[in-house]
Short mmCIF file of C-alpha atoms in Angstrom, two decimals:
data_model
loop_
_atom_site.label_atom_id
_atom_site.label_comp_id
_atom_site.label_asym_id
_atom_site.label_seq_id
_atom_site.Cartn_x
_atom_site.Cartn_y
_atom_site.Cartn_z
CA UNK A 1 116.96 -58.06 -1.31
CA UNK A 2 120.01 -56.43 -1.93
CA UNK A 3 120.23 -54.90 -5.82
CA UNK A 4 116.54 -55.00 -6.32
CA UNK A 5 113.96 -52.23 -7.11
CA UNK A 6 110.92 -51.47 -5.48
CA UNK A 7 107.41 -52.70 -5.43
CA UNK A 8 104.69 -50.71 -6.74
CA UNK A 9 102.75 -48.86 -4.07
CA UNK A 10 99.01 -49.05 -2.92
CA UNK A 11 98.21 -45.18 -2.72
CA UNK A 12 100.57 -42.33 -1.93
CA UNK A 13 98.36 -41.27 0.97
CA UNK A 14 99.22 -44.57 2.46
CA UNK A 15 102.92 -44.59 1.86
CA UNK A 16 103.45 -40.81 2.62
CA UNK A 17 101.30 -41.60 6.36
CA UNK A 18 103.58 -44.62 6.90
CA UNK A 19 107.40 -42.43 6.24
CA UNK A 20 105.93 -39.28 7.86
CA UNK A 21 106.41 -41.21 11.11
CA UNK A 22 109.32 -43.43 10.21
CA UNK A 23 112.58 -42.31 11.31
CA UNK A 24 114.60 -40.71 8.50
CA UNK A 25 117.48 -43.30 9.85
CA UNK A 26 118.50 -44.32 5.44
CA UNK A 27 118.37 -41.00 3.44
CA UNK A 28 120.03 -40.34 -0.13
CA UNK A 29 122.29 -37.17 -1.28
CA UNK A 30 120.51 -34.68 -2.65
CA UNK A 31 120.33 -33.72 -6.50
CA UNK A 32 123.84 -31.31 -5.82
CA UNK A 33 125.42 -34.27 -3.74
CA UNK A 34 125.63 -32.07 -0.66
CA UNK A 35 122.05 -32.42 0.72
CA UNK A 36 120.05 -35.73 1.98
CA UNK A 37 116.73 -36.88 0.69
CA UNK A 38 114.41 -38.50 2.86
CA UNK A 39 113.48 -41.73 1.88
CA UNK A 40 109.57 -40.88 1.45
CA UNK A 41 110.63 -38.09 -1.26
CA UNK A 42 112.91 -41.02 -3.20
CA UNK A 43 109.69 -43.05 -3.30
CA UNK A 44 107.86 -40.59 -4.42
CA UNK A 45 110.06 -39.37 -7.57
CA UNK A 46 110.52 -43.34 -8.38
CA UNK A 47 106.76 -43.93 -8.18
CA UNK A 48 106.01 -40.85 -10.58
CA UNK A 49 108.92 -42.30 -13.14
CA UNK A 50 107.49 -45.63 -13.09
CA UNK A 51 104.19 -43.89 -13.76
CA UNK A 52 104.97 -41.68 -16.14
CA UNK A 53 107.30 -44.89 -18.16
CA UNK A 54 103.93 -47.29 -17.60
CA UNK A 55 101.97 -43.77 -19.63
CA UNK A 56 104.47 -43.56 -22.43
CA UNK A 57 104.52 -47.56 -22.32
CA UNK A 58 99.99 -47.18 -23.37
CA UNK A 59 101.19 -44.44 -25.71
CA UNK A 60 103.68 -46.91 -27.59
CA UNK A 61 100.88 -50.05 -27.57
CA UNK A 62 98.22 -47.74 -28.77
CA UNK A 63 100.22 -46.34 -31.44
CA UNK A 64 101.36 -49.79 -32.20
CA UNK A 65 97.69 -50.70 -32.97
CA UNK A 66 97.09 -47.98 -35.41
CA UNK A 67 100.01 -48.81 -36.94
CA UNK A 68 99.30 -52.46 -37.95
CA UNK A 69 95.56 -51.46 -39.47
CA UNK A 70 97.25 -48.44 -40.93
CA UNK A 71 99.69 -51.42 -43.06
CA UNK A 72 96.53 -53.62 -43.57
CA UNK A 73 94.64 -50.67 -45.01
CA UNK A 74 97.66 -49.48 -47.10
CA UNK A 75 97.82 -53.66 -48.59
CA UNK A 76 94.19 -53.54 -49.14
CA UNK A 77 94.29 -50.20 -51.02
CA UNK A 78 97.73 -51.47 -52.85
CA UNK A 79 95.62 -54.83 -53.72
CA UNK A 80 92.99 -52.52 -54.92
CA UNK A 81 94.92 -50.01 -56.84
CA UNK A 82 96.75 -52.90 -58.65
CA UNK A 83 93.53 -54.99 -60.03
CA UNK A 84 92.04 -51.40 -61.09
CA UNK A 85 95.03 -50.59 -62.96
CA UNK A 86 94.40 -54.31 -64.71
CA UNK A 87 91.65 -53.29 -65.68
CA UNK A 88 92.05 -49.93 -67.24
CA UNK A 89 95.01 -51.87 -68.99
CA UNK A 90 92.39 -54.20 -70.14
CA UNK A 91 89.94 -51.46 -71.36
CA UNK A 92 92.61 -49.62 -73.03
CA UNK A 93 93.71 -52.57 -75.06
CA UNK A 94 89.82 -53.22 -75.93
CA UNK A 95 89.18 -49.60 -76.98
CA UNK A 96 92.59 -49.41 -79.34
CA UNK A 97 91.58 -52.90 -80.73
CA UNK A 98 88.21 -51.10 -81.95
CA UNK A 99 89.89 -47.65 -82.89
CA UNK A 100 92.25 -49.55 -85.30
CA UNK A 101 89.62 -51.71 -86.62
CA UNK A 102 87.57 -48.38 -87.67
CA UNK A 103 90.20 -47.29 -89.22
CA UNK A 104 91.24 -49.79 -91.14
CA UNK A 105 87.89 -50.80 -92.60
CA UNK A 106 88.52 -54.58 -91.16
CA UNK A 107 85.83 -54.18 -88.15
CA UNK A 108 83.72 -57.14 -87.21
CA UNK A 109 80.77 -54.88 -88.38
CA UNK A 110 81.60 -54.70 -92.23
CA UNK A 111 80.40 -58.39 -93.27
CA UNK A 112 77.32 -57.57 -91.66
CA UNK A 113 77.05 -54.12 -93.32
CA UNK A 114 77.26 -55.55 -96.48
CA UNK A 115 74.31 -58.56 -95.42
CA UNK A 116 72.54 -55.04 -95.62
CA UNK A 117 71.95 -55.25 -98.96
CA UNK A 118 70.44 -58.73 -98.98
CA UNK A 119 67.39 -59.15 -100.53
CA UNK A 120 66.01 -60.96 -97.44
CA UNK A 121 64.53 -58.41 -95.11
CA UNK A 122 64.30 -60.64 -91.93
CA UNK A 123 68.38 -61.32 -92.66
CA UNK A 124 68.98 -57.64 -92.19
CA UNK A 125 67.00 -57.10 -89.43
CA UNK A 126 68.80 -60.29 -88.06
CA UNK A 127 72.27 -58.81 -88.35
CA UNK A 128 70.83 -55.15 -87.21
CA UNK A 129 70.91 -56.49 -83.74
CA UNK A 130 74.06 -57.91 -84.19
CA UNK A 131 75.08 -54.41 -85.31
CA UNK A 132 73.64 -52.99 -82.36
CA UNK A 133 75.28 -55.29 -79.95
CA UNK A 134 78.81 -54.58 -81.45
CA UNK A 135 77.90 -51.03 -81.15
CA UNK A 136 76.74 -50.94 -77.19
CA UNK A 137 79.88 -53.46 -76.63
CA UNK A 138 82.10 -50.43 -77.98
CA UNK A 139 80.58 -47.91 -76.05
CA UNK A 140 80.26 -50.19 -72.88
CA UNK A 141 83.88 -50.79 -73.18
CA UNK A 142 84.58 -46.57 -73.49
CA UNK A 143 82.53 -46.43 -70.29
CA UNK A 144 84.56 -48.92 -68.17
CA UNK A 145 87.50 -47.39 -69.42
CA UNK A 146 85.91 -43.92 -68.39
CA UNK A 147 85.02 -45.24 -64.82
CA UNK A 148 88.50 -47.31 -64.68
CA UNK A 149 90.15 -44.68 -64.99
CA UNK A 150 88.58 -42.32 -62.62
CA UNK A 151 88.66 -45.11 -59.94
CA UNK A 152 91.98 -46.00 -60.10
CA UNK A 153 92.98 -42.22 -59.79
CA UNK A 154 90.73 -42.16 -56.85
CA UNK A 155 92.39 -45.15 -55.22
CA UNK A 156 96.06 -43.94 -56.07
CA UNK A 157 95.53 -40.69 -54.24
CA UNK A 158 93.47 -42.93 -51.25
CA UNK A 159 97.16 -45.05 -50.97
CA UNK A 160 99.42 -42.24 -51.10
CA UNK A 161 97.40 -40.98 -48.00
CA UNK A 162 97.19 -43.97 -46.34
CA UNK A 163 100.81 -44.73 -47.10
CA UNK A 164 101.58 -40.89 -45.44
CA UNK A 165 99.77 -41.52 -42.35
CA UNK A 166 101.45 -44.79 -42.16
CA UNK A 167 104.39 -42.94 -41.70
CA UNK A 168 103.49 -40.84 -39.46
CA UNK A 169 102.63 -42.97 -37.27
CA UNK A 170 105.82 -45.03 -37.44
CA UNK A 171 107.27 -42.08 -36.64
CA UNK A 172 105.24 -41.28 -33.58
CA UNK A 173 105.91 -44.80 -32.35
CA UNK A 174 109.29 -44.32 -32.46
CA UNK A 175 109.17 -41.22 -30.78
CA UNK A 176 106.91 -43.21 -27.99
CA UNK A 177 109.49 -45.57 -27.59
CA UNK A 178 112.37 -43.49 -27.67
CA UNK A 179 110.45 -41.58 -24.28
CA UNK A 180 109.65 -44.82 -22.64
CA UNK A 181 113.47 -45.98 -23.00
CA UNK A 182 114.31 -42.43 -22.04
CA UNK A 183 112.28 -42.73 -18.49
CA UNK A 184 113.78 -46.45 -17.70
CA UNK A 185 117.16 -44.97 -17.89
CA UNK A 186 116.70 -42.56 -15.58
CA UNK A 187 115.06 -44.99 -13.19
CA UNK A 188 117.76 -47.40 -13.18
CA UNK A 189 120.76 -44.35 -12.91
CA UNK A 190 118.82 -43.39 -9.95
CA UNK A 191 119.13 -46.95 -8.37
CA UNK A 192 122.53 -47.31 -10.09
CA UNK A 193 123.72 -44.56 -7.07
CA UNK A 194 122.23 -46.37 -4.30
CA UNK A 195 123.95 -48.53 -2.05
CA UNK A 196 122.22 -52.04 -0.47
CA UNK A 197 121.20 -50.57 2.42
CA UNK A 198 119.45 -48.08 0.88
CA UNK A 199 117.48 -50.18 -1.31
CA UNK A 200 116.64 -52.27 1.53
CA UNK A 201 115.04 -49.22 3.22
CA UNK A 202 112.84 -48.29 0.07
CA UNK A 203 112.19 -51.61 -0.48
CA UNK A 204 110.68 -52.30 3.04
CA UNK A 205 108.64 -48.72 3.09
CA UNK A 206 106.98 -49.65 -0.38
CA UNK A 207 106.42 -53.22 0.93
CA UNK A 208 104.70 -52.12 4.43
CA UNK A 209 102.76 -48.94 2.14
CA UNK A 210 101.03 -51.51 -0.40
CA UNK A 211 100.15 -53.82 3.33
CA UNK A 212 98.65 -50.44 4.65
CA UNK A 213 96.92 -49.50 1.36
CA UNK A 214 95.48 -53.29 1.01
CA UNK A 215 93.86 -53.10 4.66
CA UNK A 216 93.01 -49.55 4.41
CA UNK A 217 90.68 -50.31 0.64
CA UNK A 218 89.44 -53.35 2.39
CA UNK A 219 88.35 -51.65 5.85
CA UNK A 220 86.49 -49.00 3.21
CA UNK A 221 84.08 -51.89 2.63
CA UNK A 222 84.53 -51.10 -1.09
CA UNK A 223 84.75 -54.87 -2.33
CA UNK A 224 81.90 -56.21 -0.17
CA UNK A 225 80.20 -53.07 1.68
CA UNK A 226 81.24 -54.57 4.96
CA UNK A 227 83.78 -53.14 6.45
CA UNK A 228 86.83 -55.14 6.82
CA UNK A 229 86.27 -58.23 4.16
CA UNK A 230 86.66 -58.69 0.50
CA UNK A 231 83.69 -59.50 -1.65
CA UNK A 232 82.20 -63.23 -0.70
CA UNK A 233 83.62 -65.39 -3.95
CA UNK A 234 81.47 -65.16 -6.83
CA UNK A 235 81.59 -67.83 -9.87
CA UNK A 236 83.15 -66.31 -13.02
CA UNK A 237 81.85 -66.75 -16.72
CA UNK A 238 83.30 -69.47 -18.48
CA UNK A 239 84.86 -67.53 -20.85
CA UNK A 240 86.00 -65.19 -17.48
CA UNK A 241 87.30 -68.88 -16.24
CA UNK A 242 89.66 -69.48 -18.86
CA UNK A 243 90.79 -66.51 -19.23
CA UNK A 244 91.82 -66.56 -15.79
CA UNK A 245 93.28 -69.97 -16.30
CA UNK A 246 95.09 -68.68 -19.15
CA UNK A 247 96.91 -65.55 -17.08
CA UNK A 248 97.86 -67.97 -14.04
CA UNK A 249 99.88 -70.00 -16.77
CA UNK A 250 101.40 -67.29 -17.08
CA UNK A 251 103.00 -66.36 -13.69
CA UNK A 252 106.63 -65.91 -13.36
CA UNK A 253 107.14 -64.57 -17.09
CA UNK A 254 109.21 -61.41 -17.02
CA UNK A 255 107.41 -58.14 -17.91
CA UNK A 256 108.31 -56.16 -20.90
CA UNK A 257 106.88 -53.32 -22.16
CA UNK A 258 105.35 -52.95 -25.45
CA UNK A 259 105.24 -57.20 -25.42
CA UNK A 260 101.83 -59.59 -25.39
CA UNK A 261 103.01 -62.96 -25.04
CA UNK A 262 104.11 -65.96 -25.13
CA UNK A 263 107.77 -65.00 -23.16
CA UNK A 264 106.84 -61.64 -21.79
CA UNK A 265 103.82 -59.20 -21.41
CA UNK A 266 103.59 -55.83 -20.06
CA UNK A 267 100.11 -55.68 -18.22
CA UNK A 268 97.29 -55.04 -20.92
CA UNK A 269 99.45 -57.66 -22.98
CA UNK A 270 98.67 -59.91 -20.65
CA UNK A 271 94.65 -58.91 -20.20
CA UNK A 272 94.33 -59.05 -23.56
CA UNK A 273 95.68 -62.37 -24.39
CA UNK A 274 94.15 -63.49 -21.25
CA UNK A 275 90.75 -62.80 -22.79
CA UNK A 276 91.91 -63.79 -26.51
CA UNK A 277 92.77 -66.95 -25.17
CA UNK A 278 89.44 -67.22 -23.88
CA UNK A 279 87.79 -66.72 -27.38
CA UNK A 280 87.26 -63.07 -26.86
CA UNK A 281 88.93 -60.06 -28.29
CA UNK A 282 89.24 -56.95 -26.05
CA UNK A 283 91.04 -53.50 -26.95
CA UNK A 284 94.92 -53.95 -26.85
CA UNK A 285 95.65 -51.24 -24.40
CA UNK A 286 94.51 -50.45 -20.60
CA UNK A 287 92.92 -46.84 -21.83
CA UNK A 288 91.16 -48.50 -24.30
CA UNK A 289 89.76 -51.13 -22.29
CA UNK A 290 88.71 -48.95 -20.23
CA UNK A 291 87.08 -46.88 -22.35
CA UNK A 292 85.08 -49.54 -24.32
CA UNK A 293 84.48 -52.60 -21.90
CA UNK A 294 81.67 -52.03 -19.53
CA UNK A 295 82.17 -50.69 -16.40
CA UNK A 296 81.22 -52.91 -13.44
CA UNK A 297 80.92 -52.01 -9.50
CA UNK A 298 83.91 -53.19 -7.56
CA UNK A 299 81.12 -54.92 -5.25
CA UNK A 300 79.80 -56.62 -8.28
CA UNK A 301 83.59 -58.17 -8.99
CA UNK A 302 83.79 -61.51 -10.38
CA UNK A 303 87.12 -63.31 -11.31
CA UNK A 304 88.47 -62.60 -14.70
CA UNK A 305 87.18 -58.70 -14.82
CA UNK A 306 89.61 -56.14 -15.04
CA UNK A 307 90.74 -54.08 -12.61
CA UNK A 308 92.31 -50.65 -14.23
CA UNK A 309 94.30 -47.84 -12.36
CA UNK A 310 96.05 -44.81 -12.21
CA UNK A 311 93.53 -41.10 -12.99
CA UNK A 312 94.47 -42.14 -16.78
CA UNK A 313 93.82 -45.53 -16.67
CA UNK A 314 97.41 -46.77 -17.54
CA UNK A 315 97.87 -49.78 -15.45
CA UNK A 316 95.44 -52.86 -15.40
CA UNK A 317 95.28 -56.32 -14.13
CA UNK A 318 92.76 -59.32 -14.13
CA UNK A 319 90.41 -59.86 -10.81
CA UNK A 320 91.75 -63.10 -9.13
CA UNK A 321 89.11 -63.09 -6.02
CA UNK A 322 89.46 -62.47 -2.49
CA UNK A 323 90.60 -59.48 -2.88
CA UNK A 324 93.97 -60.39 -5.46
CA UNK A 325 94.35 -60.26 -8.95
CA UNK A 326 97.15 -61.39 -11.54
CA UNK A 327 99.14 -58.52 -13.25
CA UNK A 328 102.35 -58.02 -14.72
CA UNK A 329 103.71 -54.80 -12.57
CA UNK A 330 106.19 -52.86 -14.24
CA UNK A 331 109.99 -52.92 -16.38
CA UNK A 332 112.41 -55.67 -14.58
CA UNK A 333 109.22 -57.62 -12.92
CA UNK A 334 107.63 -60.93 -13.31
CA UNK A 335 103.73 -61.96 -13.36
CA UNK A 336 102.33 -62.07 -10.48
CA UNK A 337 99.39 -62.15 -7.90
CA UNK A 338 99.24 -59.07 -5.98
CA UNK A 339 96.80 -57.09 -3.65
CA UNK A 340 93.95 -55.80 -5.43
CA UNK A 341 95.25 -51.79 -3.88
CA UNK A 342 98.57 -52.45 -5.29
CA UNK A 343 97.90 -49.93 -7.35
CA UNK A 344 95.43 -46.86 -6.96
CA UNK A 345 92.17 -47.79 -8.44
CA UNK A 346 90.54 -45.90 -10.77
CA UNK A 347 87.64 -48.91 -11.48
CA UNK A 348 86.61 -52.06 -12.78
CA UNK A 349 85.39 -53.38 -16.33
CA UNK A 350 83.74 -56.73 -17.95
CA UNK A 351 84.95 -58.15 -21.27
CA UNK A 352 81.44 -60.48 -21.09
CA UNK A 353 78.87 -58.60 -19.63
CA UNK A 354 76.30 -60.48 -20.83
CA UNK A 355 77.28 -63.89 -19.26
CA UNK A 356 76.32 -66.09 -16.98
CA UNK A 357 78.23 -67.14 -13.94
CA UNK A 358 79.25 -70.49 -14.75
CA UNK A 359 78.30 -73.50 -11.93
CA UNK A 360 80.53 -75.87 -10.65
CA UNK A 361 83.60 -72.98 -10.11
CA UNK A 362 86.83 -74.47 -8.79
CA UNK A 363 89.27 -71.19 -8.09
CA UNK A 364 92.76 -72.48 -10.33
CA UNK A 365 95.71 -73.84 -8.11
CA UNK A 366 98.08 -70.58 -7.69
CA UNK A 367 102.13 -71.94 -8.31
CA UNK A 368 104.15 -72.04 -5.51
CA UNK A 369 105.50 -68.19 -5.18
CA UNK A 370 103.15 -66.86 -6.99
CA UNK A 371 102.89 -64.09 -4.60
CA UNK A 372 106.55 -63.72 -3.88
CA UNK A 373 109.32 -62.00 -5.79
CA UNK A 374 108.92 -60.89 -8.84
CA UNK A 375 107.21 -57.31 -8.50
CA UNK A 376 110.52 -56.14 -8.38
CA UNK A 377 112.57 -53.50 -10.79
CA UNK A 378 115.82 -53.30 -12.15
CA UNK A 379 118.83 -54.32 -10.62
CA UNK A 380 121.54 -51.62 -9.71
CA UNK A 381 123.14 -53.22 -12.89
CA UNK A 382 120.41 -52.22 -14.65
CA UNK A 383 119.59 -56.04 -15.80
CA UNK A 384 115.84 -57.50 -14.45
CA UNK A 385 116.66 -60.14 -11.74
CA UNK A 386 116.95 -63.50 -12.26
#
């Protein structure tokens, strides 16, 4: 295990109970280089920077979002702008053609002026409609060159917003990623100064704190409401099926944050081309999934739902059954099936809420290690295992 990073853990509560009684035996120098840190306060502060990198990582994804309708609304105003312009052009070239005519004496209108004088009545009233119709083609073409105008100034000063807040928001994103790459550096300098033993240590206490958190959720009854179990297996949708289907295919691609397939996901990458796969387009990031899918009870789970965590809903995975699910855990990790109290849970939504449970449900065939390895971080070099 030697040069690996640490697993994510189930609850701090667990993980704090476990070290309080462990003997301080590995310990790390303190921030002056005199001191020694226990091990449980080392967790801690790499816990809260994985946290904290996983926030920025939502903050990056959403901003990402806004971003691409931001360009397709800037295009579509462009597209706009461009074909109103035409058509002022078009107006303008219709209303000189007229103005010159006038002037010159050589309008259309003159032949029939002169029919005027004919001494057949029904002739003149003929070509006084014909008059007429020149006439309300003039001032019809004034008019669109009126309104042409006026739109196209309105859509000029709609694009030169647009295009502002496009920029903006570039700028914001790069300032999100800038603070994500920012927190992953200091994670992997802090590893960088630990020796193999050391990571060994942390490595077992995170290991044996998810184990405690895992039997401690499923003791609470919370899955099943019996004490001790998770929930009896429940049937998925279909479209809950394949999405499923879709994120096992998936296991043992490296995470990477800010990416949503086909090489690499971070984890609402992954959810939401899970469900995309499946025919059925969910919000791009964990917050917003959270916010907008329906919420369903955790005793009420069916595989394929979504299983968020963290108070700010910044971490999220896909319900597996039995008490698992599928995520992709954090920088330098793979996809993976992990304990559902991996992570602290903050709830659970449903993409489909509306569907049935499909009949005939055959849980997918899990590849060999899908449990193992993988839900690790950086190496001390820095580099994700291989």
């Amino acid at each position: 295990m030697s040069g690996r990073l640490l697993r994510w853990v189930g609850t701090g509560a667990a993980v704090g109970a476990l070290l309080a009684t462990a003997s301080p035996a590995v310990a790390v120098p303190g921030p002056d280089g005199t001191g020694q840190r226990p091990v449980s306060e080392l967790l801690t502060d790499l816990q809260e920077l994985y946290r904290k990198a996983e926030e920025s990582t939502e903050t990056y994804n959403a901003t990402a979002e806004k971003l691409k309708d931001q360009r397709a609304e800037v295009t579509r105003l462009n597209g706009s702008l461009a074909r109103a312009r035409t058509s002022v052009h078009d107006s303008r070239g219709a209303a000189g053609r007229f103005a010159r005519q006038q002037y010159q004496g050589t309008t259309e209108i003159s032949p029939y002026l002169r029919l005027l004088l004919a001494r057949n009545p029904q002739q003149a009233i003929d070509q006084g409609h014909v008059i007429g119709r020149v006439a309300a083609e003039r001032a019809a073409t004034v008019d669109r060159l009126v309104g042409g105008e006026k739109k196209a100034s309105a859509l000029a000063a709609d694009a030169r917003t647009a295009l502002e807040t496009q920029v903006a928001l570039a700028a914001r994103q790069k300032t999100a990623r800038d603070t994500v790459r920012d927190q992953l550096k200091e994670v992997e300098e802090l590893l960088a100064s630990l020796s193999s033993e050391q990571l060994e240590e942390l490595a077992r206490a995170e290991e044996e704190g998810m184990a405690a958190a895992q039997k401690k959720f499923l003791a609470s009854g919370s899955l099943s409401g019996s004490p001790g179990s998770a929930a009896p297996s429940r049937p998925p949708s279909r479209r809950g099926d394949e999405a499923l289907d879709y994120a096992v295919r998936q296991i043992g691609k490296p995470y990477k944050w800010g990416a949503e397939g086909p090489s690499s996901f971070d984890c609402s990458g992954l959810t939401s081309k899970a469900w995309a796969a499946a025919g059925k387009t969910i919000p791009r990031t964990s917050q917003e999934q959270w916010a907008q899918l329906r919420r369903v009870s955790l005793r009420k789970l069916r595989p394929g739902d979504l299983i968020v965590y963290f108070p700010k809903a910044t971490h999220v995975a896909l319900y597996l059954g039995d008490g698992m699910v599928i995520q992709a855990p954090r920088p330098g990790s793979r996809v993976k099936v992990s304990p559902i109290a991996a992570n602290p849970l903050l709830g659970a939504v449903r993409p489909d809420p509306s569907a049935k449970a499909m009949k005939g449900y055959t849980p997918p065939k899990l590849p060999r290690g899908a449990t193992k390895g993988g839900d690790t971080g950086y190496s001390r070099a820095g580099a994700p295992p291989a």
